[in-house]
């Protein structure tokens, strides 16, 4: 995939100074078809808005490697369970537009729920196995909603490459699998997790944390560092590492573990012994807010940057 010449990009009338907001799915698809017809490479960052530095890093990666950058902002109802935070999910479209402009976005696709799921809607995409474990246990319909909306977004934005964050490790694995299984014509790029200065992974849900919960939430990153240190000091027994991580998390007042798990990087199957590579996945409630994080353990590579 190669970027087009500067003059073709200019001719297509795209550029951050002309950032456009498209609300109608049909118009989004017609625009994407036109851009593809002009030979332009479309980079896509799907989000639910309330953008933070993690999203900005995805937009920057897309900007570097594409002629046209499309950002979608859509709080997708089908990936929320009945008792989850759909109604109160944080939203700030004006701030998002400003950040998008600064990051050189060409198009924001900002559809309404009724235009994505009109009356009579009944088609869903289900990735069978990868969605059953980990987040799929406490959020049984979540990945069906994610896979469905990503399929719809890919069909509307027609990207050559779509960018996801490693923080949502299971989500990225599900999307990769779906793209492969359904022969979708795009590449999935997974970019490193962006963290606050003290190590907390950036997430739109961090705004829900009280000051005490925010302090305690550092245990997610701390316990991942602990796993990394144990692994690089020669420990390969996954149960021992998980036990140490759990003890660290359980020592925090506001923390309640959903899962801590060391798994194969592709299949997400639980490992007893870590050979060359594995991923540590965790989900922890801090008060009522459920946070996730992960880290890849890889023999032969330097310890993770702090
Ligand atoms: O990661 C997210 O923000 C969402 O799950 C996604 C991929 C935009 C689908 O709604």
PDB file of C-alpha atoms and ligand atoms in Angstrom:
ATOM      1  CA  UNK A   1       0.000   0.000   0.000  1.00  0.00           C
ATOM      2  CA  UNK A   2       1.537   3.290  -1.074  1.00  0.00           C
ATOM      3  CA  UNK A   3       0.487   6.847  -0.460  1.00  0.00           C
ATOM      4  CA  UNK A   4      -0.634   8.919  -3.466  1.00  0.00           C
ATOM      5  CA  UNK A   5       1.248  11.953  -4.794  1.00  0.00           C
ATOM      6  CA  UNK A   6       0.786  15.314  -3.086  1.00  0.00           C
ATOM      7  CA  UNK A   7      -1.069  16.731  -6.077  1.00  0.00           C
ATOM      8  CA  UNK A   8      -3.640  13.897  -6.137  1.00  0.00           C
ATOM      9  CA  UNK A   9      -4.268  14.472  -2.444  1.00  0.00           C
ATOM     10  CA  UNK A  10      -4.738  18.216  -3.029  1.00  0.00           C
ATOM     11  CA  UNK A  11      -6.999  17.572  -5.994  1.00  0.00           C
ATOM     12  CA  UNK A  12      -9.232  15.358  -3.827  1.00  0.00           C
ATOM     13  CA  UNK A  13      -9.921  18.378  -1.610  1.00  0.00           C
ATOM     14  CA  UNK A  14      -8.853  16.798   1.666  1.00  0.00           C
ATOM     15  CA  UNK A  15      -6.769  18.374   4.423  1.00  0.00           C
ATOM     16  CA  UNK A  16      -7.186  19.231   8.092  1.00  0.00           C
ATOM     17  CA  UNK A  17      -8.080  22.868   7.346  1.00  0.00           C
ATOM     18  CA  UNK A  18     -11.084  21.449   5.496  1.00  0.00           C
ATOM     19  CA  UNK A  19     -12.027  18.760   8.032  1.00  0.00           C
ATOM     20  CA  UNK A  20     -15.573  17.592   7.348  1.00  0.00           C
ATOM     21  CA  UNK A  21     -18.089  15.957   9.653  1.00  0.00           C
ATOM     22  CA  UNK A  22     -20.286  13.342   7.982  1.00  0.00           C
ATOM     23  CA  UNK A  23     -23.331  12.049   9.822  1.00  0.00           C
ATOM     24  CA  UNK A  24     -25.092  10.046   7.125  1.00  0.00           C
ATOM     25  CA  UNK A  25     -23.738   6.486   6.565  1.00  0.00           C
ATOM     26  CA  UNK A  26     -24.682   6.552   2.855  1.00  0.00           C
ATOM     27  CA  UNK A  27     -22.762   9.790   2.368  1.00  0.00           C
ATOM     28  CA  UNK A  28     -19.765   8.329   4.224  1.00  0.00           C
ATOM     29  CA  UNK A  29     -19.704   5.334   1.888  1.00  0.00           C
ATOM     30  CA  UNK A  30     -20.093   7.484  -1.242  1.00  0.00           C
ATOM     31  CA  UNK A  31     -17.217   9.717  -0.064  1.00  0.00           C
ATOM     32  CA  UNK A  32     -15.007   6.713   0.680  1.00  0.00           C
ATOM     33  CA  UNK A  33     -15.794   5.234  -2.751  1.00  0.00           C
ATOM     34  CA  UNK A  34     -14.816   8.522  -4.406  1.00  0.00           C
ATOM     35  CA  UNK A  35     -11.554   8.741  -2.437  1.00  0.00           C
ATOM     36  CA  UNK A  36     -10.671   5.144  -3.319  1.00  0.00           C
ATOM     37  CA  UNK A  37     -11.519   5.884  -6.958  1.00  0.00           C
ATOM     38  CA  UNK A  38      -8.975   8.702  -6.858  1.00  0.00           C
ATOM     39  CA  UNK A  39      -6.314   6.240  -5.725  1.00  0.00           C
ATOM     40  CA  UNK A  40      -6.032   7.622  -2.180  1.00  0.00           C
ATOM     41  CA  UNK A  41      -5.008   5.496   0.784  1.00  0.00           C
ATOM     42  CA  UNK A  42      -7.571   5.666   3.582  1.00  0.00           C
ATOM     43  CA  UNK A  43      -6.428   5.304   7.220  1.00  0.00           C
ATOM     44  CA  UNK A  44      -9.211   4.788   9.757  1.00  0.00           C
ATOM     45  CA  UNK A  45      -9.398   5.229  13.532  1.00  0.00           C
ATOM     46  CA  UNK A  46     -12.686   3.936  14.997  1.00  0.00           C
ATOM     47  CA  UNK A  47     -13.537   5.374  18.431  1.00  0.00           C
ATOM     48  CA  UNK A  48     -16.406   6.029  20.804  1.00  0.00           C
ATOM     49  CA  UNK A  49     -15.200   9.622  21.273  1.00  0.00           C
ATOM     50  CA  UNK A  50     -14.113  11.457  24.419  1.00  0.00           C
ATOM     51  CA  UNK A  51     -10.692  11.368  22.842  1.00  0.00           C
ATOM     52  CA  UNK A  52      -7.473  11.218  24.823  1.00  0.00           C
ATOM     53  CA  UNK A  53      -3.776  10.931  24.085  1.00  0.00           C
ATOM     54  CA  UNK A  54      -4.166   7.213  23.252  1.00  0.00           C
ATOM     55  CA  UNK A  55      -6.557   8.090  20.398  1.00  0.00           C
ATOM     56  CA  UNK A  56      -4.264  10.946  19.352  1.00  0.00           C
ATOM     57  CA  UNK A  57      -1.386   8.497  18.967  1.00  0.00           C
ATOM     58  CA  UNK A  58      -3.555   6.314  16.669  1.00  0.00           C
ATOM     59  CA  UNK A  59      -4.504   9.380  14.627  1.00  0.00           C
ATOM     60  CA  UNK A  60      -0.834  10.356  14.316  1.00  0.00           C
ATOM     61  CA  UNK A  61       0.094   6.879  13.114  1.00  0.00           C
ATOM     62  CA  UNK A  62      -2.758   7.007  10.588  1.00  0.00           C
ATOM     63  CA  UNK A  63      -1.756  10.509   9.463  1.00  0.00           C
ATOM     64  CA  UNK A  64       1.820   9.387   8.793  1.00  0.00           C
ATOM     65  CA  UNK A  65       0.832   6.402   6.684  1.00  0.00           C
ATOM     66  CA  UNK A  66      -2.317   7.511   4.817  1.00  0.00           C
ATOM     67  CA  UNK A  67      -3.503  10.118   2.323  1.00  0.00           C
ATOM     68  CA  UNK A  68      -6.862  10.512   4.012  1.00  0.00           C
ATOM     69  CA  UNK A  69      -7.571  10.044   7.726  1.00  0.00           C
ATOM     70  CA  UNK A  70     -11.091   9.163   8.828  1.00  0.00           C
ATOM     71  CA  UNK A  71     -12.026   9.171  12.519  1.00  0.00           C
ATOM     72  CA  UNK A  72     -15.341   7.678  13.589  1.00  0.00           C
ATOM     73  CA  UNK A  73     -17.058   8.743  16.786  1.00  0.00           C
ATOM     74  CA  UNK A  74     -19.925   6.468  17.706  1.00  0.00           C
ATOM     75  CA  UNK A  75     -20.937   5.246  21.147  1.00  0.00           C
ATOM     76  CA  UNK A  76     -22.076   1.881  19.871  1.00  0.00           C
ATOM     77  CA  UNK A  77     -25.148   0.660  21.810  1.00  0.00           C
ATOM     78  CA  UNK A  78     -24.791  -2.996  20.772  1.00  0.00           C
ATOM     79  CA  UNK A  79     -21.536  -3.458  22.692  1.00  0.00           C
ATOM     80  CA  UNK A  80     -22.992  -2.357  26.045  1.00  0.00           C
ATOM     81  CA  UNK A  81     -24.789  -4.812  28.310  1.00  0.00           C
ATOM     82  CA  UNK A  82     -28.149  -3.877  29.891  1.00  0.00           C
ATOM     83  CA  UNK A  83     -26.538  -2.725  33.172  1.00  0.00           C
ATOM     84  CA  UNK A  84     -23.514  -0.995  31.681  1.00  0.00           C
ATOM     85  CA  UNK A  85     -22.673   2.674  31.205  1.00  0.00           C
ATOM     86  CA  UNK A  86     -24.146   3.427  27.729  1.00  0.00           C
ATOM     87  CA  UNK A  87     -26.255   6.389  28.899  1.00  0.00           C
ATOM     88  CA  UNK A  88     -23.517   7.942  31.004  1.00  0.00           C
ATOM     89  CA  UNK A  89     -20.578   7.119  28.719  1.00  0.00           C
ATOM     90  CA  UNK A  90     -18.585  10.400  28.565  1.00  0.00           C
ATOM     91  CA  UNK A  91     -19.161  12.535  25.469  1.00  0.00           C
ATOM     92  CA  UNK A  92     -17.706  15.878  24.318  1.00  0.00           C
ATOM     93  CA  UNK A  93     -18.007  16.284  20.570  1.00  0.00           C
ATOM     94  CA  UNK A  94     -16.675  19.871  20.474  1.00  0.00           C
ATOM     95  CA  UNK A  95     -13.467  18.932  22.264  1.00  0.00           C
ATOM     96  CA  UNK A  96     -13.163  15.824  20.067  1.00  0.00           C
ATOM     97  CA  UNK A  97     -13.520  17.920  16.900  1.00  0.00           C
ATOM     98  CA  UNK A  98     -10.803  20.276  18.114  1.00  0.00           C
ATOM     99  CA  UNK A  99      -8.411  17.409  18.852  1.00  0.00           C
ATOM    100  CA  UNK A 100      -9.222  15.793  15.491  1.00  0.00           C
ATOM    101  CA  UNK A 101      -8.426  19.046  13.681  1.00  0.00           C
ATOM    102  CA  UNK A 102      -5.126  19.337  15.512  1.00  0.00           C
ATOM    103  CA  UNK A 103      -4.187  15.769  14.552  1.00  0.00           C
ATOM    104  CA  UNK A 104      -4.866  16.421  10.871  1.00  0.00           C
ATOM    105  CA  UNK A 105      -8.072  14.374  10.505  1.00  0.00           C
ATOM    106  CA  UNK A 106      -9.813  14.829   7.141  1.00  0.00           C
ATOM    107  CA  UNK A 107     -13.228  13.346   7.947  1.00  0.00           C
ATOM    108  CA  UNK A 108     -15.089  12.660  11.160  1.00  0.00           C
ATOM    109  CA  UNK A 109     -17.810  10.072  10.712  1.00  0.00           C
ATOM    110  CA  UNK A 110     -20.308  10.802  13.492  1.00  0.00           C
ATOM    111  CA  UNK A 111     -23.482   8.796  12.840  1.00  0.00           C
ATOM    112  CA  UNK A 112     -26.648   8.566  14.919  1.00  0.00           C
ATOM    113  CA  UNK A 113     -27.561   5.214  16.475  1.00  0.00           C
ATOM    114  CA  UNK A 114     -30.830   5.167  14.482  1.00  0.00           C
ATOM    115  CA  UNK A 115     -28.976   5.411  11.173  1.00  0.00           C
ATOM    116  CA  UNK A 116     -26.551   2.611  12.079  1.00  0.00           C
ATOM    117  CA  UNK A 117     -29.255   0.337  13.514  1.00  0.00           C
ATOM    118  CA  UNK A 118     -32.530   1.351  11.858  1.00  0.00           C
ATOM    119  CA  UNK A 119     -35.820  -0.299  12.662  1.00  0.00           C
ATOM    120  CA  UNK A 120     -35.780  -3.953  11.594  1.00  0.00           C
ATOM    121  CA  UNK A 121     -32.010  -4.316  11.995  1.00  0.00           C
ATOM    122  CA  UNK A 122     -31.131  -7.980  12.707  1.00  0.00           C
ATOM    123  CA  UNK A 123     -27.646  -8.876  11.473  1.00  0.00           C
ATOM    124  CA  UNK A 124     -24.746  -9.514  13.851  1.00  0.00           C
ATOM    125  CA  UNK A 125     -21.176 -10.783  13.518  1.00  0.00           C
ATOM    126  CA  UNK A 126     -19.975 -13.318  16.053  1.00  0.00           C
ATOM    127  CA  UNK A 127     -16.363 -14.419  16.444  1.00  0.00           C
ATOM    128  CA  UNK A 128     -16.948 -17.711  18.217  1.00  0.00           C
ATOM    129  CA  UNK A 129     -14.047 -18.728  20.389  1.00  0.00           C
ATOM    130  CA  UNK A 130     -11.915 -15.690  21.142  1.00  0.00           C
ATOM    131  CA  UNK A 131     -14.912 -13.864  22.580  1.00  0.00           C
ATOM    132  CA  UNK A 132     -15.856 -16.472  25.197  1.00  0.00           C
ATOM    133  CA  UNK A 133     -13.047 -15.908  27.694  1.00  0.00           C
ATOM    134  CA  UNK A 134     -11.778 -12.923  29.711  1.00  0.00           C
ATOM    135  CA  UNK A 135     -13.902  -9.818  29.014  1.00  0.00           C
ATOM    136  CA  UNK A 136     -16.407 -12.083  27.247  1.00  0.00           C
ATOM    137  CA  UNK A 137     -17.286 -13.756  30.557  1.00  0.00           C
ATOM    138  CA  UNK A 138     -18.473 -10.652  32.389  1.00  0.00           C
ATOM    139  CA  UNK A 139     -19.598  -8.927  29.141  1.00  0.00           C
ATOM    140  CA  UNK A 140     -21.169 -11.793  27.136  1.00  0.00           C
ATOM    141  CA  UNK A 141     -22.585  -9.669  24.279  1.00  0.00           C
ATOM    142  CA  UNK A 142     -19.809  -7.090  24.140  1.00  0.00           C
ATOM    143  CA  UNK A 143     -17.638  -8.526  21.360  1.00  0.00           C
ATOM    144  CA  UNK A 144     -20.615  -9.368  19.180  1.00  0.00           C
ATOM    145  CA  UNK A 145     -21.434  -5.635  19.283  1.00  0.00           C
ATOM    146  CA  UNK A 146     -17.816  -4.654  18.595  1.00  0.00           C
ATOM    147  CA  UNK A 147     -17.439  -7.095  15.674  1.00  0.00           C
ATOM    148  CA  UNK A 148     -20.766  -5.977  14.217  1.00  0.00           C
ATOM    149  CA  UNK A 149     -20.084  -2.268  14.425  1.00  0.00           C
ATOM    150  CA  UNK A 150     -16.525  -2.654  13.098  1.00  0.00           C
ATOM    151  CA  UNK A 151     -17.849  -4.632  10.121  1.00  0.00           C
ATOM    152  CA  UNK A 152     -20.372  -1.878   9.419  1.00  0.00           C
ATOM    153  CA  UNK A 153     -17.761   0.856   9.864  1.00  0.00           C
ATOM    154  CA  UNK A 154     -15.286  -0.942   7.575  1.00  0.00           C
ATOM    155  CA  UNK A 155     -18.032  -1.262   4.931  1.00  0.00           C
ATOM    156  CA  UNK A 156     -18.824   2.451   5.180  1.00  0.00           C
ATOM    157  CA  UNK A 157     -15.322   3.950   5.504  1.00  0.00           C
ATOM    158  CA  UNK A 158     -13.619   1.414   3.176  1.00  0.00           C
ATOM    159  CA  UNK A 159     -10.233   1.839   4.877  1.00  0.00           C
ATOM    160  CA  UNK A 160      -7.008   0.324   3.597  1.00  0.00           C
ATOM    161  CA  UNK A 161      -5.788   0.195   7.184  1.00  0.00           C
ATOM    162  CA  UNK A 162      -7.597   0.546  10.534  1.00  0.00           C
ATOM    163  CA  UNK A 163      -5.817   1.439  13.779  1.00  0.00           C
ATOM    164  CA  UNK A 164      -6.565  -0.052  17.209  1.00  0.00           C
ATOM    165  CA  UNK A 165      -4.838   0.290  20.592  1.00  0.00           C
ATOM    166  CA  UNK A 166      -3.092  -2.603  22.327  1.00  0.00           C
ATOM    167  CA  UNK A 167      -4.829  -1.630  25.573  1.00  0.00           C
ATOM    168  CA  UNK A 168      -7.914  -3.467  24.292  1.00  0.00           C
ATOM    169  CA  UNK A 169      -5.883  -6.592  23.557  1.00  0.00           C
ATOM    170  CA  UNK A 170      -8.772  -9.032  23.278  1.00  0.00           C
ATOM    171  CA  UNK A 171     -10.708  -6.614  21.070  1.00  0.00           C
ATOM    172  CA  UNK A 172      -7.733  -6.327  18.693  1.00  0.00           C
ATOM    173  CA  UNK A 173      -7.400 -10.138  18.594  1.00  0.00           C
ATOM    174  CA  UNK A 174     -11.121 -10.495  17.810  1.00  0.00           C
ATOM    175  CA  UNK A 175     -10.990  -7.887  15.030  1.00  0.00           C
ATOM    176  CA  UNK A 176      -7.886  -9.446  13.487  1.00  0.00           C
ATOM    177  CA  UNK A 177      -9.534 -12.864  13.513  1.00  0.00           C
ATOM    178  CA  UNK A 178     -12.739 -11.493  12.001  1.00  0.00           C
ATOM    179  CA  UNK A 179     -10.861  -9.662   9.220  1.00  0.00           C
ATOM    180  CA  UNK A 180      -8.958 -12.841   8.399  1.00  0.00           C
ATOM    181  CA  UNK A 181     -11.946 -15.195   8.629  1.00  0.00           C
ATOM    182  CA  UNK A 182     -14.239 -13.002   6.532  1.00  0.00           C
ATOM    183  CA  UNK A 183     -11.550 -12.074   3.955  1.00  0.00           C
ATOM    184  CA  UNK A 184     -12.031  -8.387   4.637  1.00  0.00           C
ATOM    185  CA  UNK A 185      -9.915  -6.222   2.405  1.00  0.00           C
ATOM    186  CA  UNK A 186      -8.002  -4.154   4.956  1.00  0.00           C
ATOM    187  CA  UNK A 187      -5.013  -4.300   7.268  1.00  0.00           C
ATOM    188  CA  UNK A 188      -5.301  -4.015  11.048  1.00  0.00           C
ATOM    189  CA  UNK A 189      -2.564  -2.058  12.835  1.00  0.00           C
ATOM    190  CA  UNK A 190      -2.295  -2.415  16.614  1.00  0.00           C
ATOM    191  CA  UNK A 191      -0.414   0.414  18.305  1.00  0.00           C
ATOM    192  CA  UNK A 192       1.207   0.497  21.784  1.00  0.00           C
ATOM    193  CA  UNK A 193      -0.781   1.492  24.862  1.00  0.00           C
ATOM    194  CA  UNK A 194      -0.375   5.129  25.872  1.00  0.00           C
ATOM    195  CA  UNK A 195      -0.033   5.743  29.612  1.00  0.00           C
ATOM    196  CA  UNK A 196      -0.326   8.628  32.044  1.00  0.00           C
ATOM    197  CA  UNK A 197       3.014   9.731  33.549  1.00  0.00           C
ATOM    198  CA  UNK A 198       2.436   7.422  36.553  1.00  0.00           C
ATOM    199  CA  UNK A 199       1.685   4.381  34.375  1.00  0.00           C
ATOM    200  CA  UNK A 200      -2.137   4.225  34.329  1.00  0.00           C
ATOM    201  CA  UNK A 201      -3.281   3.229  30.837  1.00  0.00           C
ATOM    202  CA  UNK A 202      -5.269   6.020  29.167  1.00  0.00           C
ATOM    203  CA  UNK A 203      -8.978   5.294  28.926  1.00  0.00           C
ATOM    204  CA  UNK A 204     -12.099   7.407  28.510  1.00  0.00           C
ATOM    205  CA  UNK A 205     -13.443   5.620  31.604  1.00  0.00           C
ATOM    206  CA  UNK A 206     -10.659   6.990  33.856  1.00  0.00           C
ATOM    207  CA  UNK A 207     -12.867  10.072  34.404  1.00  0.00           C
ATOM    208  CA  UNK A 208     -15.198   7.933  36.531  1.00  0.00           C
ATOM    209  CA  UNK A 209     -12.492   7.294  39.165  1.00  0.00           C
ATOM    210  CA  UNK A 210     -12.609   9.062  42.541  1.00  0.00           C
ATOM    211  CA  UNK A 211      -9.232  10.397  43.811  1.00  0.00           C
ATOM    212  CA  UNK A 212      -8.779   7.293  46.017  1.00  0.00           C
ATOM    213  CA  UNK A 213      -9.700   4.905  43.213  1.00  0.00           C
ATOM    214  CA  UNK A 214      -7.366   6.758  40.858  1.00  0.00           C
ATOM    215  CA  UNK A 215      -4.500   6.218  43.330  1.00  0.00           C
ATOM    216  CA  UNK A 216      -5.361   2.545  43.818  1.00  0.00           C
ATOM    217  CA  UNK A 217      -5.703   2.055  40.050  1.00  0.00           C
ATOM    218  CA  UNK A 218      -1.922   2.207  39.749  1.00  0.00           C
ATOM    219  CA  UNK A 219      -1.948  -1.410  40.927  1.00  0.00           C
ATOM    220  CA  UNK A 220      -2.845  -2.517  37.387  1.00  0.00           C
ATOM    221  CA  UNK A 221       0.382  -1.190  35.910  1.00  0.00           C
ATOM    222  CA  UNK A 222       2.397  -2.119  39.010  1.00  0.00           C
ATOM    223  CA  UNK A 223       1.275  -5.721  38.837  1.00  0.00           C
ATOM    224  CA  UNK A 224       2.101  -5.890  35.110  1.00  0.00           C
ATOM    225  CA  UNK A 225       5.574  -4.582  35.912  1.00  0.00           C
ATOM    226  CA  UNK A 226       5.826  -7.203  38.621  1.00  0.00           C
ATOM    227  CA  UNK A 227       4.954  -9.929  36.083  1.00  0.00           C
ATOM    228  CA  UNK A 228       7.538  -8.545  33.694  1.00  0.00           C
ATOM    229  CA  UNK A 229      10.237  -8.480  36.378  1.00  0.00           C
ATOM    230  CA  UNK A 230       9.469 -12.035  37.520  1.00  0.00           C
ATOM    231  CA  UNK A 231       9.481 -13.317  33.934  1.00  0.00           C
ATOM    232  CA  UNK A 232      12.779 -11.624  33.089  1.00  0.00           C
ATOM    233  CA  UNK A 233      14.307 -12.942  36.317  1.00  0.00           C
ATOM    234  CA  UNK A 234      13.649 -16.458  35.027  1.00  0.00           C
ATOM    235  CA  UNK A 235      10.176 -17.302  36.371  1.00  0.00           C
ATOM    236  CA  UNK A 236       8.164 -19.252  33.817  1.00  0.00           C
ATOM    237  CA  UNK A 237       5.406 -20.661  36.051  1.00  0.00           C
ATOM    238  CA  UNK A 238       2.339 -18.628  35.051  1.00  0.00           C
ATOM    239  CA  UNK A 239       0.422 -19.522  38.259  1.00  0.00           C
ATOM    240  CA  UNK A 240       3.197 -18.111  40.483  1.00  0.00           C
ATOM    241  CA  UNK A 241       3.245 -14.848  38.550  1.00  0.00           C
ATOM    242  CA  UNK A 242      -0.558 -14.545  38.626  1.00  0.00           C
ATOM    243  CA  UNK A 243      -0.567 -15.231  42.385  1.00  0.00           C
ATOM    244  CA  UNK A 244       1.908 -12.398  43.034  1.00  0.00           C
ATOM    245  CA  UNK A 245      -0.075 -10.028  40.820  1.00  0.00           C
ATOM    246  CA  UNK A 246      -3.355 -10.892  42.550  1.00  0.00           C
ATOM    247  CA  UNK A 247      -1.841 -10.304  45.989  1.00  0.00           C
ATOM    248  CA  UNK A 248      -0.638  -6.866  44.927  1.00  0.00           C
ATOM    249  CA  UNK A 249      -4.029  -5.879  43.466  1.00  0.00           C
ATOM    250  CA  UNK A 250      -6.011  -7.306  46.394  1.00  0.00           C
ATOM    251  CA  UNK A 251      -4.000  -5.141  48.816  1.00  0.00           C
ATOM    252  CA  UNK A 252      -5.800  -2.045  47.416  1.00  0.00           C
ATOM    253  CA  UNK A 253      -9.050  -1.086  49.124  1.00  0.00           C
ATOM    254  CA  UNK A 254     -11.018  -0.123  46.023  1.00  0.00           C
ATOM    255  CA  UNK A 255      -9.839  -3.006  43.818  1.00  0.00           C
ATOM    256  CA  UNK A 256     -11.893  -6.079  42.936  1.00  0.00           C
ATOM    257  CA  UNK A 257     -10.370  -8.479  40.417  1.00  0.00           C
ATOM    258  CA  UNK A 258     -12.417  -9.622  37.417  1.00  0.00           C
ATOM    259  CA  UNK A 259      -9.531 -11.643  35.961  1.00  0.00           C
ATOM    260  CA  UNK A 260      -5.738 -11.851  35.918  1.00  0.00           C
ATOM    261  CA  UNK A 261      -4.511 -14.275  33.323  1.00  0.00           C
ATOM    262  CA  UNK A 262      -1.451 -15.271  31.313  1.00  0.00           C
ATOM    263  CA  UNK A 263      -2.337 -16.542  27.855  1.00  0.00           C
ATOM    264  CA  UNK A 264      -1.142 -17.377  24.372  1.00  0.00           C
ATOM    265  CA  UNK A 265      -0.769 -14.141  22.355  1.00  0.00           C
ATOM    266  CA  UNK A 266      -2.964 -15.395  19.465  1.00  0.00           C
ATOM    267  CA  UNK A 267      -5.477 -17.900  20.836  1.00  0.00           C
ATOM    268  CA  UNK A 268      -5.798 -16.311  24.320  1.00  0.00           C
ATOM    269  CA  UNK A 269      -5.700 -19.813  25.791  1.00  0.00           C
ATOM    270  CA  UNK A 270      -4.494 -20.001  29.401  1.00  0.00           C
ATOM    271  CA  UNK A 271      -0.816 -21.060  29.834  1.00  0.00           C
ATOM    272  CA  UNK A 272       0.721 -23.027  32.716  1.00  0.00           C
ATOM    273  CA  UNK A 273       4.293 -22.505  31.574  1.00  0.00           C
ATOM    274  CA  UNK A 274       5.512 -19.443  29.705  1.00  0.00           C
ATOM    275  CA  UNK A 275       7.988 -20.423  27.020  1.00  0.00           C
ATOM    276  CA  UNK A 276       9.075 -17.608  24.699  1.00  0.00           C
ATOM    277  CA  UNK A 277       6.059 -15.352  24.550  1.00  0.00           C
ATOM    278  CA  UNK A 278       2.786 -14.707  26.340  1.00  0.00           C
ATOM    279  CA  UNK A 279       0.435 -11.881  27.170  1.00  0.00           C
ATOM    280  CA  UNK A 280      -0.692 -10.941  30.660  1.00  0.00           C
ATOM    281  CA  UNK A 281      -4.311  -9.766  30.631  1.00  0.00           C
ATOM    282  CA  UNK A 282      -6.151  -8.176  33.509  1.00  0.00           C
ATOM    283  CA  UNK A 283      -9.464  -6.564  34.306  1.00  0.00           C
ATOM    284  CA  UNK A 284     -10.061  -4.970  37.686  1.00  0.00           C
ATOM    285  CA  UNK A 285     -13.001  -3.039  39.120  1.00  0.00           C
ATOM    286  CA  UNK A 286     -11.889   0.110  40.911  1.00  0.00           C
ATOM    287  CA  UNK A 287     -15.086   0.852  42.811  1.00  0.00           C
ATOM    288  CA  UNK A 288     -17.704   0.593  40.039  1.00  0.00           C
ATOM    289  CA  UNK A 289     -15.295   1.310  37.185  1.00  0.00           C
ATOM    290  CA  UNK A 290     -13.904  -1.655  35.335  1.00  0.00           C
ATOM    291  CA  UNK A 291     -10.393  -1.073  33.943  1.00  0.00           C
ATOM    292  CA  UNK A 292      -8.370  -3.338  31.671  1.00  0.00           C
ATOM    293  CA  UNK A 293      -4.674  -3.471  30.873  1.00  0.00           C
ATOM    294  CA  UNK A 294      -2.128  -5.950  29.521  1.00  0.00           C
ATOM    295  CA  UNK A 295       1.519  -6.501  28.738  1.00  0.00           C
ATOM    296  CA  UNK A 296       3.384  -8.820  26.401  1.00  0.00           C
ATOM    297  CA  UNK A 297       6.120 -10.982  27.893  1.00  0.00           C
ATOM    298  CA  UNK A 298       8.741 -11.901  25.357  1.00  0.00           C
ATOM    299  CA  UNK A 299      11.952 -13.767  26.011  1.00  0.00           C
ATOM    300  CA  UNK A 300      15.032 -12.291  24.406  1.00  0.00           C
ATOM    301  CA  UNK A 301      13.711  -8.731  24.386  1.00  0.00           C
ATOM    302  CA  UNK A 302      14.680  -6.038  26.840  1.00  0.00           C
ATOM    303  CA  UNK A 303      12.360  -5.353  29.765  1.00  0.00           C
ATOM    304  CA  UNK A 304       9.545  -2.994  28.908  1.00  0.00           C
ATOM    305  CA  UNK A 305      10.293   0.722  29.055  1.00  0.00           C
ATOM    306  CA  UNK A 306       8.977   2.237  32.266  1.00  0.00           C
TER     307      UNK A 306
HETATM  308  O1  LIG B   1     -12.429   0.535  21.254  1.00  0.00           O
HETATM  309  C1  LIG B   1     -13.456   1.215  21.034  1.00  0.00           C
HETATM  310  O2  LIG B   1     -13.505   2.443  21.249  1.00  0.00           O
HETATM  311  C2  LIG B   1     -14.693   0.530  20.471  1.00  0.00           C
HETATM  312  O3  LIG B   1     -14.837  -0.752  20.977  1.00  0.00           O
HETATM  313  C3  LIG B   1     -14.733   0.526  18.921  1.00  0.00           C
HETATM  314  C4  LIG B   1     -13.607  -0.274  18.327  1.00  0.00           C
HETATM  315  C5  LIG B   1     -14.681   1.947  18.402  1.00  0.00           C
HETATM  316  C6  LIG B   1     -16.048  -0.108  18.441  1.00  0.00           C
HETATM  317  O4  LIG B   1     -17.147   0.599  18.906  1.00  0.00           O
END
